[in-house]
Amino acid sequence: EAIDMAIRMVCVPGKDNILICPPTYGMYKVSAAVNDIGLISVPLTKDFQLQPKKVLEAVTTNTKIIWICSPNNPTANDIDDDKIKVILESEF
């Protein structure tokens, strides 16, 4: 699976972490656990939107992947482009 492969390519087991924004696709969490990778969780808002400020505050020097699922699974909504752009343009 591509998620598992991406984690294995960029993360060091027992050291690095990934960030997810639940509710979201369950395989991110499963792949992190299987590969001994830490998991940071920053929930979406009540209307299932990204919280860029909280995401960026949660990132550590060991965060290697921020998973943003859009359209989201299981909510089927699109994440607002401007919220994704805030994260992409940051210097995390």
Short mmCIF file of the N, C-alpha and C atoms (twelve columns), coordinates in Angstrom:
data_MODEL
# 
_entry.id   MODEL 
# 
loop_
_atom_site.group_PDB 
_atom_site.id 
_atom_site.type_symbol 
_atom_site.label_atom_id 
_atom_site.label_alt_id 
_atom_site.label_comp_id 
_atom_site.label_asym_id 
_atom_site.label_seq_id 
_atom_site.Cartn_x 
_atom_site.Cartn_y 
_atom_site.Cartn_z 
_atom_site.pdbx_PDB_model_num 
ATOM 1   N N  . GLU A 1  0.840   -1.179 0.000  1 
ATOM 2   C CA . GLU A 1  0.000   0.000  0.000  1 
ATOM 3   C C  . GLU A 1  0.888   1.247  0.000  1 
ATOM 4   N N  . ALA A 2  0.457   2.265  -0.699 1 
ATOM 5   C CA . ALA A 2  1.230   3.502  -0.846 1 
ATOM 6   C C  . ALA A 2  1.456   4.229  0.484  1 
ATOM 7   N N  . ILE A 3  0.473   4.205  1.354  1 
ATOM 8   C CA . ILE A 3  0.617   4.877  2.656  1 
ATOM 9   C C  . ILE A 3  1.749   4.237  3.442  1 
ATOM 10  N N  . ASP A 4  1.737   2.923  3.532  1 
ATOM 11  C CA . ASP A 4  2.775   2.198  4.255  1 
ATOM 12  C C  . ASP A 4  4.145   2.455  3.636  1 
ATOM 13  N N  . MET A 5  4.210   2.440  2.318  1 
ATOM 14  C CA . MET A 5  5.482   2.674  1.638  1 
ATOM 15  C C  . MET A 5  6.015   4.082  1.908  1 
ATOM 16  N N  . ALA A 6  5.143   5.077  1.878  1 
ATOM 17  C CA . ALA A 6  5.575   6.451  2.149  1 
ATOM 18  C C  . ALA A 6  6.134   6.578  3.563  1 
ATOM 19  N N  . ILE A 7  5.473   5.965  4.514  1 
ATOM 20  C CA . ILE A 7  5.948   6.008  5.902  1 
ATOM 21  C C  . ILE A 7  7.307   5.322  6.014  1 
ATOM 22  N N  . ARG A 8  7.460   4.170  5.405  1 
ATOM 23  C CA . ARG A 8  8.732   3.448  5.467  1 
ATOM 24  C C  . ARG A 8  9.866   4.215  4.791  1 
ATOM 25  N N  . MET A 9  9.543   4.976  3.752  1 
ATOM 26  C CA . MET A 9  10.577  5.713  3.010  1 
ATOM 27  C C  . MET A 9  11.104  6.929  3.776  1 
ATOM 28  N N  . VAL A 10 10.250  7.581  4.574  1 
ATOM 29  C CA . VAL A 10 10.686  8.846  5.172  1 
ATOM 30  C C  . VAL A 10 10.784  8.843  6.695  1 
ATOM 31  N N  . CYS A 11 10.290  7.815  7.347  1 
ATOM 32  C CA . CYS A 11 10.267  7.804  8.813  1 
ATOM 33  C C  . CYS A 11 11.243  6.786  9.394  1 
ATOM 34  N N  . VAL A 12 11.830  7.151  10.517 1 
ATOM 35  C CA . VAL A 12 12.710  6.254  11.265 1 
ATOM 36  C C  . VAL A 12 11.892  5.656  12.412 1 
ATOM 37  N N  . PRO A 13 11.742  4.326  12.443 1 
ATOM 38  C CA . PRO A 13 10.967  3.683  13.511 1 
ATOM 39  C C  . PRO A 13 11.485  4.050  14.902 1 
ATOM 40  N N  . GLY A 14 10.549  4.278  15.819 1 
ATOM 41  C CA . GLY A 14 10.895  4.608  17.187 1 
ATOM 42  C C  . GLY A 14 11.365  6.035  17.383 1 
ATOM 43  N N  . LYS A 15 11.451  6.818  16.316 1 
ATOM 44  C CA . LYS A 15 11.939  8.190  16.411 1 
ATOM 45  C C  . LYS A 15 10.953  9.188  15.808 1 
ATOM 46  N N  . ASP A 16 10.526  8.952  14.582 1 
ATOM 47  C CA . ASP A 16 9.720   9.928  13.851 1 
ATOM 48  C C  . ASP A 16 8.223   9.756  14.116 1 
ATOM 49  N N  . ASN A 17 7.455   10.746 13.641 1 
ATOM 50  C CA . ASN A 17 6.007   10.694 13.780 1 
ATOM 51  C C  . ASN A 17 5.330   11.236 12.529 1 
ATOM 52  N N  . ILE A 18 4.049   10.918 12.437 1 
ATOM 53  C CA . ILE A 18 3.197   11.465 11.382 1 
ATOM 54  C C  . ILE A 18 2.040   12.190 12.065 1 
ATOM 55  N N  . LEU A 19 1.383   13.060 11.318 1 
ATOM 56  C CA . LEU A 19 0.259   13.814 11.857 1 
ATOM 57  C C  . LEU A 19 -0.980  13.521 11.018 1 
ATOM 58  N N  . ILE A 20 -2.087  13.238 11.718 1 
ATOM 59  C CA . ILE A 20 -3.370  13.011 11.046 1 
ATOM 60  C C  . ILE A 20 -4.421  13.947 11.623 1 
ATOM 61  N N  . CYS A 21 -5.510  14.122 10.872 1 
ATOM 62  C CA . CYS A 21 -6.608  14.990 11.298 1 
ATOM 63  C C  . CYS A 21 -7.920  14.214 11.247 1 
ATOM 64  N N  . PRO A 22 -8.236  13.528 12.337 1 
ATOM 65  C CA . PRO A 22 -9.456  12.726 12.352 1 
ATOM 66  C C  . PRO A 22 -10.728 13.583 12.444 1 
ATOM 67  N N  . PRO A 23 -11.858 13.034 11.973 1 
ATOM 68  C CA . PRO A 23 -11.973 11.708 11.405 1 
ATOM 69  C C  . PRO A 23 -11.330 11.656 10.024 1 
ATOM 70  N N  . THR A 24 -10.580 10.607 9.793  1 
ATOM 71  C CA . THR A 24 -9.899  10.435 8.513  1 
ATOM 72  C C  . THR A 24 -9.684  8.953  8.239  1 
ATOM 73  N N  . TYR A 25 -9.069  8.670  7.147  1 
ATOM 74  C CA . TYR A 25 -8.818  7.301  6.715  1 
ATOM 75  C C  . TYR A 25 -8.031  6.539  7.778  1 
ATOM 76  N N  . GLY A 26 -8.511  5.364  8.160  1 
ATOM 77  C CA . GLY A 26 -7.932  4.606  9.264  1 
ATOM 78  C C  . GLY A 26 -6.563  4.007  9.018  1 
ATOM 79  N N  . MET A 27 -6.172  3.838  7.759  1 
ATOM 80  C CA . MET A 27 -4.886  3.197  7.475  1 
ATOM 81  C C  . MET A 27 -3.681  4.037  7.890  1 
ATOM 82  N N  . TYR A 28 -3.831  5.350  8.024  1 
ATOM 83  C CA . TYR A 28 -2.699  6.165  8.491  1 
ATOM 84  C C  . TYR A 28 -2.270  5.688  9.878  1 
ATOM 85  N N  . LYS A 29 -3.242  5.520  10.762 1 
ATOM 86  C CA . LYS A 29 -2.972  5.092  12.134 1 
ATOM 87  C C  . LYS A 29 -2.430  3.661  12.180 1 
ATOM 88  N N  . VAL A 30 -3.018  2.785  11.397 1 
ATOM 89  C CA . VAL A 30 -2.579  1.387  11.343 1 
ATOM 90  C C  . VAL A 30 -1.136  1.302  10.847 1 
ATOM 91  N N  . SER A 31 -0.825  2.010  9.777  1 
ATOM 92  C CA . SER A 31 0.534   1.973  9.216  1 
ATOM 93  C C  . SER A 31 1.553   2.558  10.181 1 
ATOM 94  N N  . ALA A 32 1.173   3.597  10.916 1 
ATOM 95  C CA . ALA A 32 2.083   4.164  11.920 1 
ATOM 96  C C  . ALA A 32 2.380   3.125  12.997 1 
ATOM 97  N N  . ALA A 33 1.355   2.451  13.472 1 
ATOM 98  C CA . ALA A 33 1.540   1.449  14.527 1 
ATOM 99  C C  . ALA A 33 2.394   0.281  14.041 1 
ATOM 100 N N  . VAL A 34 2.125   -0.210 12.854 1 
ATOM 101 C CA . VAL A 34 2.866   -1.348 12.300 1 
ATOM 102 C C  . VAL A 34 4.347   -1.010 12.144 1 
ATOM 103 N N  . ASN A 35 4.638   0.250  11.824 1 
ATOM 104 C CA . ASN A 35 6.018   0.667  11.564 1 
ATOM 105 C C  . ASN A 35 6.696   1.337  12.757 1 
ATOM 106 N N  . ASP A 36 6.054   1.288  13.950 1 
ATOM 107 C CA . ASP A 36 6.608   1.896  15.166 1 
ATOM 108 C C  . ASP A 36 6.900   3.382  14.966 1 
ATOM 109 N N  . ILE A 37 5.926   4.090  14.398 1 
ATOM 110 C CA . ILE A 37 6.032   5.522  14.146 1 
ATOM 111 C C  . ILE A 37 5.032   6.227  15.050 1 
ATOM 112 N N  . GLY A 38 5.445   7.315  15.676 1 
ATOM 113 C CA . GLY A 38 4.558   8.082  16.540 1 
ATOM 114 C C  . GLY A 38 3.405   8.693  15.753 1 
ATOM 115 N N  . LEU A 39 2.322   8.983  16.454 1 
ATOM 116 C CA . LEU A 39 1.136   9.530  15.815 1 
ATOM 117 C C  . LEU A 39 0.685   10.776 16.557 1 
ATOM 118 N N  . ILE A 40 0.582   11.874 15.836 1 
ATOM 119 C CA . ILE A 40 0.035   13.120 16.376 1 
ATOM 120 C C  . ILE A 40 -1.333  13.291 15.741 1 
ATOM 121 N N  . SER A 41 -2.314  13.632 16.556 1 
ATOM 122 C CA . SER A 41 -3.679  13.756 16.068 1 
ATOM 123 C C  . SER A 41 -4.217  15.158 16.352 1 
ATOM 124 N N  . VAL A 42 -4.633  15.851 15.295 1 
ATOM 125 C CA . VAL A 42 -5.258  17.172 15.416 1 
ATOM 126 C C  . VAL A 42 -6.615  17.068 14.732 1 
ATOM 127 N N  . PRO A 43 -7.706  17.016 15.519 1 
ATOM 128 C CA . PRO A 43 -9.024  16.795 14.933 1 
ATOM 129 C C  . PRO A 43 -9.446  17.902 13.961 1 
ATOM 130 N N  . LEU A 44 -10.265 17.501 13.006 1 
ATOM 131 C CA . LEU A 44 -10.906 18.474 12.134 1 
ATOM 132 C C  . LEU A 44 -11.943 19.245 12.941 1 
ATOM 133 N N  . THR A 45 -12.402 20.375 12.409 1 
ATOM 134 C CA . THR A 45 -13.448 21.148 13.077 1 
ATOM 135 C C  . THR A 45 -14.779 20.410 12.996 1 
ATOM 136 N N  . LYS A 46 -15.809 20.955 13.627 1 
ATOM 137 C CA . LYS A 46 -17.135 20.336 13.597 1 
ATOM 138 C C  . LYS A 46 -17.693 20.233 12.183 1 
ATOM 139 N N  . ASP A 47 -17.275 21.162 11.298 1 
ATOM 140 C CA . ASP A 47 -17.714 21.077 9.899  1 
ATOM 141 C C  . ASP A 47 -16.661 20.379 9.034  1 
ATOM 142 N N  . PHE A 48 -15.817 19.594 9.677  1 
ATOM 143 C CA . PHE A 48 -14.821 18.723 9.019  1 
ATOM 144 C C  . PHE A 48 -13.804 19.502 8.181  1 
ATOM 145 N N  . GLN A 49 -13.303 20.597 8.748  1 
ATOM 146 C CA . GLN A 49 -12.269 21.374 8.073  1 
ATOM 147 C C  . GLN A 49 -10.970 21.324 8.871  1 
ATOM 148 N N  . LEU A 50 -9.899  21.517 8.166  1 
ATOM 149 C CA . LEU A 50 -8.561  21.533 8.733  1 
ATOM 150 C C  . LEU A 50 -8.386  22.744 9.650  1 
ATOM 151 N N  . GLN A 51 -7.585  22.576 10.686 1 
ATOM 152 C CA . GLN A 51 -7.229  23.673 11.593 1 
ATOM 153 C C  . GLN A 51 -5.733  23.946 11.424 1 
ATOM 154 N N  . PRO A 52 -5.364  24.731 10.410 1 
ATOM 155 C CA . PRO A 52 -3.939  24.911 10.090 1 
ATOM 156 C C  . PRO A 52 -3.084  25.368 11.264 1 
ATOM 157 N N  . LYS A 53 -3.569  26.311 12.039 1 
ATOM 158 C CA . LYS A 53 -2.770  26.811 13.161 1 
ATOM 159 C C  . LYS A 53 -2.485  25.693 14.163 1 
ATOM 160 N N  . LYS A 54 -3.492  24.905 14.489 1 
ATOM 161 C CA . LYS A 54 -3.303  23.802 15.439 1 
ATOM 162 C C  . LYS A 54 -2.413  22.711 14.855 1 
ATOM 163 N N  . VAL A 55 -2.552  22.461 13.561 1 
ATOM 164 C CA . VAL A 55 -1.690  21.471 12.906 1 
ATOM 165 C C  . VAL A 55 -0.234  21.919 13.020 1 
ATOM 166 N N  . LEU A 56 0.035   23.149 12.665 1 
ATOM 167 C CA . LEU A 56 1.419   23.645 12.689 1 
ATOM 168 C C  . LEU A 56 1.975   23.709 14.111 1 
ATOM 169 N N  . GLU A 57 1.127   23.996 15.093 1 
ATOM 170 C CA . GLU A 57 1.574   24.001 16.487 1 
ATOM 171 C C  . GLU A 57 1.919   22.597 16.972 1 
ATOM 172 N N  . ALA A 58 1.283   21.582 16.400 1 
ATOM 173 C CA . ALA A 58 1.503   20.199 16.834 1 
ATOM 174 C C  . ALA A 58 2.723   19.548 16.187 1 
ATOM 175 N N  . VAL A 59 3.184   20.103 15.087 1 
ATOM 176 C CA . VAL A 59 4.327   19.540 14.369 1 
ATOM 177 C C  . VAL A 59 5.587   19.620 15.234 1 
ATOM 178 N N  . THR A 60 6.391   18.555 15.193 1 
ATOM 179 C CA . THR A 60 7.671   18.543 15.899 1 
ATOM 180 C C  . THR A 60 8.795   18.383 14.884 1 
ATOM 181 N N  . THR A 61 10.015  18.443 15.350 1 
ATOM 182 C CA . THR A 61 11.153  18.239 14.445 1 
ATOM 183 C C  . THR A 61 11.177  16.818 13.890 1 
ATOM 184 N N  . ASN A 62 10.455  15.911 14.537 1 
ATOM 185 C CA . ASN A 62 10.410  14.518 14.069 1 
ATOM 186 C C  . ASN A 62 9.163   14.212 13.238 1 
ATOM 187 N N  . THR A 63 8.363   15.217 12.930 1 
ATOM 188 C CA . THR A 63 7.189   14.992 12.082 1 
ATOM 189 C C  . THR A 63 7.646   14.933 10.634 1 
ATOM 190 N N  . LYS A 64 7.388   13.817 10.002 1 
ATOM 191 C CA . LYS A 64 7.842   13.619 8.626  1 
ATOM 192 C C  . LYS A 64 6.707   13.690 7.606  1 
ATOM 193 N N  . ILE A 65 5.473   13.423 8.025  1 
ATOM 194 C CA . ILE A 65 4.331   13.460 7.107  1 
ATOM 195 C C  . ILE A 65 3.145   14.100 7.813  1 
ATOM 196 N N  . ILE A 66 2.484   15.011 7.125  1 
ATOM 197 C CA . ILE A 66 1.189   15.535 7.551  1 
ATOM 198 C C  . ILE A 66 0.185   15.009 6.525  1 
ATOM 199 N N  . TRP A 67 -0.681  14.085 6.945  1 
ATOM 200 C CA . TRP A 67 -1.660  13.513 6.032  1 
ATOM 201 C C  . TRP A 67 -2.892  14.402 5.991  1 
ATOM 202 N N  . ILE A 68 -3.212  14.897 4.811  1 
ATOM 203 C CA . ILE A 68 -4.430  15.681 4.596  1 
ATOM 204 C C  . ILE A 68 -5.236  14.936 3.537  1 
ATOM 205 N N  . CYS A 69 -6.345  14.399 3.940  1 
ATOM 206 C CA . CYS A 69 -7.171  13.577 3.062  1 
ATOM 207 C C  . CYS A 69 -8.315  14.423 2.498  1 
ATOM 208 N N  . SER A 70 -8.260  14.703 1.195  1 
ATOM 209 C CA . SER A 70 -9.296  15.521 0.567  1 
ATOM 210 C C  . SER A 70 -9.516  15.049 -0.870 1 
ATOM 211 N N  . PRO A 71 -10.691 14.569 -1.216 1 
ATOM 212 C CA . PRO A 71 -11.869 14.470 -0.351 1 
ATOM 213 C C  . PRO A 71 -11.612 13.477 0.788  1 
ATOM 214 N N  . ASN A 72 -12.155 13.827 1.924  1 
ATOM 215 C CA . ASN A 72 -11.874 13.067 3.138  1 
ATOM 216 C C  . ASN A 72 -12.630 11.743 3.150  1 
ATOM 217 N N  . ASN A 73 -12.043 10.783 3.815  1 
ATOM 218 C CA . ASN A 73 -12.673 9.510  4.065  1 
ATOM 219 C C  . ASN A 73 -12.696 9.344  5.579  1 
ATOM 220 N N  . PRO A 74 -13.788 9.296  6.235  1 
ATOM 221 C CA . PRO A 74 -15.104 8.868  5.808  1 
ATOM 222 C C  . PRO A 74 -16.113 9.991  5.591  1 
ATOM 223 N N  . THR A 75 -15.748 11.245 5.721  1 
ATOM 224 C CA . THR A 75 -16.738 12.332 5.683  1 
ATOM 225 C C  . THR A 75 -17.121 12.773 4.274  1 
ATOM 226 N N  . ALA A 76 -16.302 12.468 3.281  1 
ATOM 227 C CA . ALA A 76 -16.549 12.780 1.865  1 
ATOM 228 C C  . ALA A 76 -16.514 14.269 1.535  1 
ATOM 229 N N  . ASN A 77 -16.043 15.091 2.458  1 
ATOM 230 C CA . ASN A 77 -15.959 16.523 2.168  1 
ATOM 231 C C  . ASN A 77 -14.581 16.889 1.634  1 
ATOM 232 N N  . ASP A 78 -14.529 18.005 0.937  1 
ATOM 233 C CA . ASP A 78 -13.249 18.571 0.495  1 
ATOM 234 C C  . ASP A 78 -12.719 19.501 1.569  1 
ATOM 235 N N  . ILE A 79 -11.422 19.455 1.788  1 
ATOM 236 C CA . ILE A 79 -10.773 20.415 2.687  1 
ATOM 237 C C  . ILE A 79 -10.575 21.698 1.890  1 
ATOM 238 N N  . ASP A 80 -10.878 22.842 2.521  1 
ATOM 239 C CA . ASP A 80 -10.724 24.130 1.843  1 
ATOM 240 C C  . ASP A 80 -9.286  24.321 1.379  1 
ATOM 241 N N  . ASP A 81 -9.130  24.706 0.112  1 
ATOM 242 C CA . ASP A 81 -7.799  24.914 -0.463 1 
ATOM 243 C C  . ASP A 81 -6.966  25.912 0.326  1 
ATOM 244 N N  . ASP A 82 -7.601  26.981 0.816  1 
ATOM 245 C CA . ASP A 82 -6.846  28.003 1.542  1 
ATOM 246 C C  . ASP A 82 -6.257  27.455 2.834  1 
ATOM 247 N N  . LYS A 83 -6.923  26.498 3.455  1 
ATOM 248 C CA . LYS A 83 -6.398  25.897 4.690  1 
ATOM 249 C C  . LYS A 83 -5.202  24.988 4.384  1 
ATOM 250 N N  . ILE A 84 -5.276  24.272 3.287  1 
ATOM 251 C CA . ILE A 84 -4.145  23.441 2.866  1 
ATOM 252 C C  . ILE A 84 -2.959  24.326 2.502  1 
ATOM 253 N N  . LYS A 85 -3.244  25.425 1.824  1 
ATOM 254 C CA . LYS A 85 -2.189  26.343 1.389  1 
ATOM 255 C C  . LYS A 85 -1.406  26.926 2.574  1 
ATOM 256 N N  . VAL A 86 -2.089  27.211 3.671  1 
ATOM 257 C CA . VAL A 86 -1.411  27.726 4.863  1 
ATOM 258 C C  . VAL A 86 -0.333  26.747 5.324  1 
ATOM 259 N N  . ILE A 87 -0.669  25.477 5.325  1 
ATOM 260 C CA . ILE A 87 0.308   24.463 5.754  1 
ATOM 261 C C  . ILE A 87 1.418   24.317 4.735  1 
ATOM 262 N N  . LEU A 88 1.064   24.277 3.459  1 
ATOM 263 C CA . LEU A 88 2.084   24.126 2.419  1 
ATOM 264 C C  . LEU A 88 3.070   25.274 2.389  1 
ATOM 265 N N  . GLU A 89 2.610   26.465 2.700  1 
ATOM 266 C CA . GLU A 89 3.484   27.645 2.646  1 
ATOM 267 C C  . GLU A 89 4.209   27.905 3.962  1 
ATOM 268 N N  . SER A 90 3.972   27.094 4.963  1 
ATOM 269 C CA . SER A 90 4.655   27.282 6.250  1 
ATOM 270 C C  . SER A 90 6.069   26.716 6.166  1 
ATOM 271 N N  . GLU A 91 6.824   26.973 7.195  1 
ATOM 272 C CA . GLU A 91 8.195   26.457 7.264  1 
ATOM 273 C C  . GLU A 91 8.315   25.426 8.366  1 
ATOM 274 N N  . PHE A 92 7.349   24.513 8.426  1 
ATOM 275 C CA . PHE A 92 7.339   23.525 9.507  1 
ATOM 276 C C  . PHE A 92 8.514   22.600 9.426  1 
# 
